[in-house]
Amino acid sequence: MALKSTNPTTTNSWKKLQAHFEAIEAKHLKELFSSNPKRAEELTIEWEDFYVDFSKNRITKETLSILVELANELDLKDAISKYFEGDIINETEGRAVLHTALRAKEDAKIYVDGDNVMPGVYDVKQKIKDFTNIVVDGSHKGHTGKSITDIVNIGIGGSDLGPAMVVDSLQYYKNHLNTHFVSNVDGDHYKEVIKGLNPETTLFVIVSKTFTTQETLSNANSIRTWFLESLPKEAIAKHFVAVSTNVESVKAFGINENNIFPMKDWVGGRFSLWSAVGLSISLALGYDNFESLLCGANKMDEHFKTTNFEKNIPVISALLTVWYNNFFNAESEAIIPYTQYLNQFATYLQQGIMESNGKYVDRAGDKVNYQTGTIIWGEPGTNSQHAFFQLIHQGTKLIPADFIGFIKSLHGNKDHHDKLMSNYFAQTEALMNGKTEVEVLAELEETTLSKEEKQKLLPFKIFEGNKPTTSLLIQKLTPESLGELIAMYEHKIFVQGIVWNIYSYDQFGVELGKQLAKTILKELKNNDSLSSHDASTQGLVGFYKKNC
Ligand code: F6P
């Protein structure tokens, strides 16, 4: 059954939120803390290895209860059932959205068009496992009888970002295989990657759900040409595998049917790392770690499906985005992990969140009259503190931020970890409290500056504070906890889409530029007239052609 369609701004709870916002907007977080000594406890959710503190957000318990009322009024419960049960909730593409099935238990029964998808899911998992084991233990030999030393994942968007982020984030758990990622159609990208590689010991994993993507096919073709400069055609069978829904096109590319790891169209590209798209993850970390990643995601799925909205981490987290985006007019959200391992996490989430919820047409086909998808950005702390934190602390924009920290470091250098985590704690405290005029003056009193100099400096040193943050404190970065964390954001995306009344699982917005690029490429290659373009584009393309 289709998702319901309601303009959220027409609900009673939205009106209540508007009135509540006017009452709360001017309140400082410090005030909210001093008026409720139990605030931190009341607004923290402990689940598994997660301690999620929402209390440094500009909310009260009343805000949360009206936000939950909004979720209820929009029938979020019903939408969650449809999501997990394989209803066609990606209506514009006529598909179910079932990345959750990829990490479900084997005895689960999940139907698409009357067929239980789980046996198929487990067949592919078995194929990933068997292949991973022979590559990792060296028994899969390349054409010249040597074991594989290097894996190259060729894909883009969801066929690159998820696997690349997970492999990088979990590099501590990696085996001996070197893993590389080629994504950009920029020929310098693949050239740089292959320049140090030996084709005899390299395995290429071509990942493309559609197997029509220009970037991936160009890279795969160029790499195959390079490969065939040193090895014969028969060698392809030992060195190229593919992940796709488009088996015919993969075969036409020259890949043996046994080397195809299938995926289903009910797996969206940006949610596909749990499918065969995660083959490079499995190869790099070993199958057991891949399985733990899935297991973590499945735990978060259960939490999301079964927990009351008041204590439901993805639900609260999504409703807070709505609160800031639609009432405080905050345009962006920052993701700040306090671990260098999650260096690619914000980049990965940019696709997940912005490709899903960057839509201005609602589920009824009408233009929305409210804001939808937020802009996502971020970098690990403490590096980001020395880059853009100035703007979060003293800029003119409100930027709600997720601070993700881990109790244990992986290599166990306690001294460094305490330093890292003291920054993690201090930054959210500083963002919340700021620094008052009295505090700045007291500090200036300790200096030898003249009275005039102190007065002159004063306004620049004041921090207003009242900047909202959510602190996620997790035991340790493991395949399982990373799976939980990714799934948390996936469900957050879903809830936001339900509230904003948009279709989160299509991506028509990426098509127009691709179409135009095809036309321009033809014009570049054939020296065709540019007269169909606007004057600016004609000028740019013309200048390129003259000088290239
Ligand atoms: O350009 C957008 C997109 O369709 C993404 O949604 C997808 O992850 C990516 O391209 C790659 O697509 P494919 O896996 O079909 O090559």
Short mmCIF file of N, CA, C and O in Angstrom, two decimals, residues 19-101:
data_model
loop_
_atom_site.label_atom_id
_atom_site.label_comp_id
_atom_site.label_asym_id
_atom_site.label_seq_id
_atom_site.Cartn_x
_atom_site.Cartn_y
_atom_site.Cartn_z
N ALA A 19 3.44 27.62 17.85
CA ALA A 19 3.18 28.42 19.06
C ALA A 19 4.25 28.13 20.11
O ALA A 19 4.78 29.04 20.77
N HIS A 20 4.58 26.86 20.24
CA HIS A 20 5.60 26.44 21.21
C HIS A 20 6.96 27.05 20.85
O HIS A 20 7.70 27.51 21.73
N PHE A 21 7.26 27.08 19.57
CA PHE A 21 8.53 27.65 19.11
C PHE A 21 8.62 29.12 19.54
O PHE A 21 9.65 29.57 20.05
N GLU A 22 7.51 29.84 19.35
CA GLU A 22 7.55 31.26 19.73
C GLU A 22 7.81 31.43 21.22
O GLU A 22 8.49 32.38 21.64
N ALA A 23 7.35 30.49 22.00
CA ALA A 23 7.57 30.58 23.45
C ALA A 23 8.99 30.20 23.85
O ALA A 23 9.52 30.68 24.85
N ILE A 24 9.61 29.35 23.06
CA ILE A 24 10.89 28.76 23.49
C ILE A 24 12.10 29.39 22.78
O ILE A 24 13.23 29.31 23.26
N GLU A 25 11.85 30.03 21.65
CA GLU A 25 12.94 30.50 20.78
C GLU A 25 14.00 31.31 21.51
O GLU A 25 15.20 31.11 21.34
N ALA A 26 13.53 32.21 22.39
CA ALA A 26 14.49 33.11 23.04
C ALA A 26 15.16 32.48 24.26
O ALA A 26 16.07 33.06 24.84
N LYS A 27 14.68 31.32 24.66
CA LYS A 27 15.24 30.69 25.88
C LYS A 27 16.65 30.19 25.63
O LYS A 27 16.94 29.57 24.61
N HIS A 28 17.51 30.42 26.60
CA HIS A 28 18.89 29.93 26.51
C HIS A 28 18.96 28.52 27.10
O HIS A 28 18.27 28.23 28.09
N LEU A 29 19.79 27.70 26.49
CA LEU A 29 19.95 26.33 27.00
C LEU A 29 20.33 26.32 28.48
O LEU A 29 19.92 25.44 29.24
N LYS A 30 21.11 27.32 28.87
CA LYS A 30 21.54 27.38 30.29
C LYS A 30 20.32 27.50 31.20
O LYS A 30 20.25 26.89 32.25
N GLU A 31 19.36 28.29 30.72
CA GLU A 31 18.12 28.49 31.48
C GLU A 31 17.35 27.17 31.57
O GLU A 31 16.81 26.82 32.62
N LEU A 32 17.31 26.47 30.43
CA LEU A 32 16.56 25.20 30.39
C LEU A 32 17.19 24.19 31.36
O LEU A 32 16.49 23.42 32.02
N PHE A 33 18.52 24.21 31.45
CA PHE A 33 19.19 23.31 32.39
C PHE A 33 18.93 23.73 33.83
O PHE A 33 18.64 22.90 34.69
N SER A 34 18.98 25.05 34.10
CA SER A 34 18.82 25.43 35.51
C SER A 34 17.37 25.27 35.97
O SER A 34 17.12 25.03 37.15
N SER A 35 16.43 25.31 35.02
CA SER A 35 15.03 25.16 35.47
C SER A 35 14.62 23.69 35.62
O SER A 35 13.56 23.40 36.15
N ASN A 36 15.44 22.78 35.15
CA ASN A 36 15.10 21.35 35.31
C ASN A 36 16.35 20.54 35.63
O ASN A 36 17.10 20.16 34.74
N PRO A 37 16.58 20.25 36.90
CA PRO A 37 17.79 19.53 37.28
C PRO A 37 17.86 18.12 36.69
O PRO A 37 18.94 17.52 36.60
N LYS A 38 16.72 17.59 36.24
CA LYS A 38 16.73 16.22 35.69
C LYS A 38 16.83 16.21 34.17
O LYS A 38 16.68 15.16 33.53
N ARG A 39 17.05 17.39 33.61
CA ARG A 39 17.01 17.52 32.15
C ARG A 39 17.94 16.55 31.41
O ARG A 39 17.52 15.85 30.49
N ALA A 40 19.20 16.47 31.85
CA ALA A 40 20.16 15.61 31.13
C ALA A 40 19.67 14.17 31.14
O ALA A 40 19.66 13.49 30.10
N GLU A 41 19.24 13.73 32.29
CA GLU A 41 18.76 12.35 32.44
C GLU A 41 17.51 12.11 31.57
O GLU A 41 17.41 11.11 30.87
N GLU A 42 16.60 13.08 31.63
CA GLU A 42 15.33 12.90 30.91
C GLU A 42 15.50 12.91 29.39
O GLU A 42 14.70 12.31 28.68
N LEU A 43 16.53 13.59 28.93
CA LEU A 43 16.68 13.72 27.48
C LEU A 43 17.85 12.88 26.94
O LEU A 43 18.41 13.18 25.89
N THR A 44 18.20 11.86 27.70
CA THR A 44 19.25 10.95 27.22
C THR A 44 18.64 9.57 26.99
O THR A 44 17.82 9.11 27.78
N ILE A 45 19.06 8.94 25.89
CA ILE A 45 18.59 7.57 25.63
C ILE A 45 19.79 6.64 25.67
O ILE A 45 20.80 6.87 24.99
N GLU A 46 19.69 5.62 26.50
CA GLU A 46 20.76 4.60 26.53
C GLU A 46 20.22 3.37 25.83
O GLU A 46 19.13 2.89 26.15
N TRP A 47 20.99 2.89 24.87
CA TRP A 47 20.56 1.70 24.11
C TRP A 47 21.82 0.94 23.68
O TRP A 47 22.74 1.53 23.13
N GLU A 48 21.84 -0.36 23.96
CA GLU A 48 23.03 -1.19 23.64
C GLU A 48 24.28 -0.45 24.10
O GLU A 48 24.36 -0.03 25.22
N ASP A 49 25.24 -0.23 23.15
CA ASP A 49 26.47 0.47 23.50
C ASP A 49 26.39 1.97 23.28
O ASP A 49 27.41 2.65 23.26
N PHE A 50 25.18 2.47 23.05
CA PHE A 50 25.02 3.89 22.73
C PHE A 50 24.49 4.67 23.94
O PHE A 50 23.58 4.22 24.63
N TYR A 51 25.05 5.86 24.14
CA TYR A 51 24.54 6.81 25.13
C TYR A 51 24.29 8.08 24.32
O TYR A 51 25.22 8.72 23.85
N VAL A 52 23.01 8.39 24.09
CA VAL A 52 22.70 9.50 23.20
C VAL A 52 22.05 10.63 24.01
O VAL A 52 20.94 10.48 24.53
N ASP A 53 22.78 11.72 24.11
CA ASP A 53 22.34 12.84 24.95
C ASP A 53 21.76 13.94 24.06
O ASP A 53 22.50 14.62 23.34
N PHE A 54 20.43 14.07 24.12
CA PHE A 54 19.76 15.11 23.32
C PHE A 54 19.57 16.40 24.13
O PHE A 54 18.94 17.34 23.66
N SER A 55 20.08 16.42 25.38
CA SER A 55 19.69 17.52 26.27
C SER A 55 20.30 18.87 25.89
O SER A 55 19.82 19.90 26.32
N LYS A 56 21.37 18.85 25.07
CA LYS A 56 21.93 20.15 24.66
C LYS A 56 21.24 20.64 23.39
O LYS A 56 21.82 21.37 22.59
N ASN A 57 20.00 20.23 23.19
CA ASN A 57 19.20 20.76 22.09
C ASN A 57 18.19 21.76 22.63
O ASN A 57 17.80 21.70 23.80
N ARG A 58 17.75 22.66 21.75
CA ARG A 58 16.84 23.73 22.20
C ARG A 58 15.40 23.22 22.26
O ARG A 58 14.54 23.63 21.48
N ILE A 59 15.22 22.31 23.19
CA ILE A 59 13.93 21.65 23.35
C ILE A 59 13.63 21.48 24.83
O ILE A 59 14.53 21.59 25.67
N THR A 60 12.37 21.20 25.11
CA THR A 60 11.99 20.74 26.45
C THR A 60 11.27 19.41 26.24
O THR A 60 11.05 18.99 25.10
N LYS A 61 10.83 18.84 27.35
CA LYS A 61 10.06 17.59 27.20
C LYS A 61 8.78 17.85 26.41
O LYS A 61 8.30 17.01 25.67
N GLU A 62 8.26 19.07 26.58
CA GLU A 62 7.03 19.42 25.85
C GLU A 62 7.30 19.46 24.33
O GLU A 62 6.48 18.96 23.54
N THR A 63 8.48 20.01 23.96
CA THR A 63 8.80 20.03 22.51
C THR A 63 8.76 18.61 21.97
O THR A 63 8.15 18.34 20.93
N LEU A 64 9.43 17.72 22.71
CA LEU A 64 9.49 16.34 22.23
C LEU A 64 8.11 15.74 22.13
O LEU A 64 7.79 15.04 21.16
N SER A 65 7.28 16.05 23.13
CA SER A 65 5.97 15.39 23.06
C SER A 65 5.15 15.95 21.90
O SER A 65 4.40 15.21 21.26
N ILE A 66 5.30 17.23 21.57
CA ILE A 66 4.54 17.73 20.40
C ILE A 66 5.14 17.16 19.10
O ILE A 66 4.42 16.85 18.16
N LEU A 67 6.46 17.02 19.07
CA LEU A 67 7.07 16.44 17.87
C LEU A 67 6.59 15.00 17.67
O LEU A 67 6.31 14.56 16.54
N VAL A 68 6.48 14.28 18.79
CA VAL A 68 5.97 12.90 18.69
C VAL A 68 4.50 12.92 18.26
O VAL A 68 4.06 12.08 17.45
N GLU A 69 3.76 13.90 18.74
CA GLU A 69 2.36 14.05 18.30
C GLU A 69 2.31 14.24 16.78
O GLU A 69 1.46 13.67 16.09
N LEU A 70 3.27 15.04 16.29
CA LEU A 70 3.34 15.26 14.83
C LEU A 70 3.57 13.93 14.11
O LEU A 70 2.89 13.62 13.12
N ALA A 71 4.53 13.16 14.63
CA ALA A 71 4.82 11.86 14.01
C ALA A 71 3.57 10.98 14.02
O ALA A 71 3.27 10.30 13.03
N ASN A 72 2.83 11.03 15.12
CA ASN A 72 1.62 10.21 15.21
C ASN A 72 0.54 10.71 14.26
O ASN A 72 -0.12 9.93 13.58
N GLU A 73 0.42 12.02 14.20
CA GLU A 73 -0.61 12.59 13.33
C GLU A 73 -0.31 12.24 11.86
O GLU A 73 -1.23 12.08 11.05
N LEU A 74 0.98 12.10 11.54
CA LEU A 74 1.35 11.76 10.16
C LEU A 74 1.45 10.25 9.96
O LEU A 74 1.92 9.77 8.94
N ASP A 75 1.02 9.52 10.97
CA ASP A 75 0.96 8.05 10.92
C ASP A 75 2.31 7.41 10.61
O ASP A 75 2.43 6.51 9.76
N LEU A 76 3.32 7.85 11.36
CA LEU A 76 4.66 7.29 11.17
C LEU A 76 4.68 5.78 11.42
O LEU A 76 5.37 5.04 10.73
N LYS A 77 3.93 5.33 12.40
CA LYS A 77 3.91 3.89 12.73
C LYS A 77 3.53 3.08 11.49
O LYS A 77 4.18 2.07 11.16
N ASP A 78 2.46 3.52 10.84
CA ASP A 78 1.98 2.82 9.65
C ASP A 78 3.06 2.85 8.55
O ASP A 78 3.31 1.84 7.87
N ALA A 79 3.71 4.00 8.41
CA ALA A 79 4.75 4.13 7.38
C ALA A 79 5.91 3.19 7.68
O ALA A 79 6.47 2.57 6.76
N ILE A 80 6.27 3.06 8.96
CA ILE A 80 7.38 2.15 9.32
C ILE A 80 7.02 0.71 8.93
O ILE A 80 7.84 -0.03 8.39
N SER A 81 5.79 0.32 9.20
CA SER A 81 5.38 -1.05 8.83
C SER A 81 5.51 -1.24 7.33
O SER A 81 6.03 -2.25 6.85
N LYS A 82 5.06 -0.25 6.58
CA LYS A 82 5.12 -0.38 5.11
C LYS A 82 6.56 -0.48 4.62
O LYS A 82 6.88 -1.24 3.70
N TYR A 83 7.43 0.29 5.26
CA TYR A 83 8.87 0.30 4.92
C TYR A 83 9.46 -1.10 5.14
O TYR A 83 10.05 -1.70 4.23
N PHE A 84 9.23 -1.66 6.31
CA PHE A 84 9.85 -2.96 6.62
C PHE A 84 9.16 -4.13 5.94
O PHE A 84 9.74 -5.19 5.78
N GLU A 85 7.90 -3.93 5.57
CA GLU A 85 7.16 -5.07 5.00
C GLU A 85 7.22 -5.14 3.48
O GLU A 85 6.57 -5.96 2.86
N GLY A 86 7.98 -4.25 2.87
CA GLY A 86 8.18 -4.35 1.43
C GLY A 86 7.07 -3.74 0.59
O GLY A 86 6.92 -4.10 -0.59
N ASP A 87 6.30 -2.82 1.17
CA ASP A 87 5.31 -2.11 0.34
C ASP A 87 6.05 -1.22 -0.66
O ASP A 87 7.21 -0.88 -0.45
N ILE A 88 5.35 -0.85 -1.70
CA ILE A 88 6.00 -0.03 -2.75
C ILE A 88 6.07 1.42 -2.25
O ILE A 88 5.32 2.29 -2.71
N ILE A 89 6.98 1.69 -1.33
CA ILE A 89 7.03 3.06 -0.80
C ILE A 89 7.89 3.98 -1.67
O ILE A 89 7.86 5.18 -1.51
N ASN A 90 8.68 3.39 -2.58
CA ASN A 90 9.36 4.20 -3.59
C ASN A 90 8.42 4.22 -4.79
O ASN A 90 8.64 3.54 -5.79
N GLU A 91 7.36 5.00 -4.64
CA GLU A 91 6.25 4.92 -5.60
C GLU A 91 6.62 5.44 -6.98
O GLU A 91 6.17 4.90 -7.99
N THR A 92 7.44 6.48 -7.01
CA THR A 92 7.78 7.09 -8.31
C THR A 92 8.64 6.16 -9.16
O THR A 92 8.75 6.33 -10.37
N GLU A 93 9.29 5.18 -8.52
CA GLU A 93 10.05 4.19 -9.30
C GLU A 93 9.37 2.81 -9.22
O GLU A 93 9.92 1.84 -9.74
N GLY A 94 8.24 2.76 -8.53
CA GLY A 94 7.47 1.52 -8.43
C GLY A 94 8.20 0.40 -7.71
O GLY A 94 8.12 -0.77 -8.11
N ARG A 95 8.93 0.75 -6.64
CA ARG A 95 9.74 -0.27 -5.96
C ARG A 95 9.55 -0.26 -4.45
O ARG A 95 9.27 0.79 -3.85
N ALA A 96 9.79 -1.42 -3.86
CA ALA A 96 9.89 -1.50 -2.40
C ALA A 96 11.26 -0.94 -1.99
O ALA A 96 12.13 -0.73 -2.84
N VAL A 97 11.43 -0.70 -0.71
CA VAL A 97 12.70 -0.16 -0.18
C VAL A 97 13.13 -1.12 0.92
O VAL A 97 12.66 -1.04 2.05
N LEU A 98 13.98 -2.08 0.57
CA LEU A 98 14.19 -3.18 1.53
C LEU A 98 15.64 -3.43 1.90
O LEU A 98 16.03 -4.58 2.12
N HIS A 99 16.43 -2.36 2.03
CA HIS A 99 17.81 -2.63 2.48
C HIS A 99 17.80 -3.29 3.85
O HIS A 99 18.74 -3.98 4.21
N THR A 100 16.71 -3.11 4.60
CA THR A 100 16.62 -3.76 5.92
C THR A 100 16.56 -5.29 5.79
O THR A 100 17.00 -6.00 6.70
N ALA A 101 16.03 -5.79 4.66
CA ALA A 101 15.96 -7.25 4.48
C ALA A 101 17.36 -7.85 4.36
O ALA A 101 17.60 -9.01 4.71
#
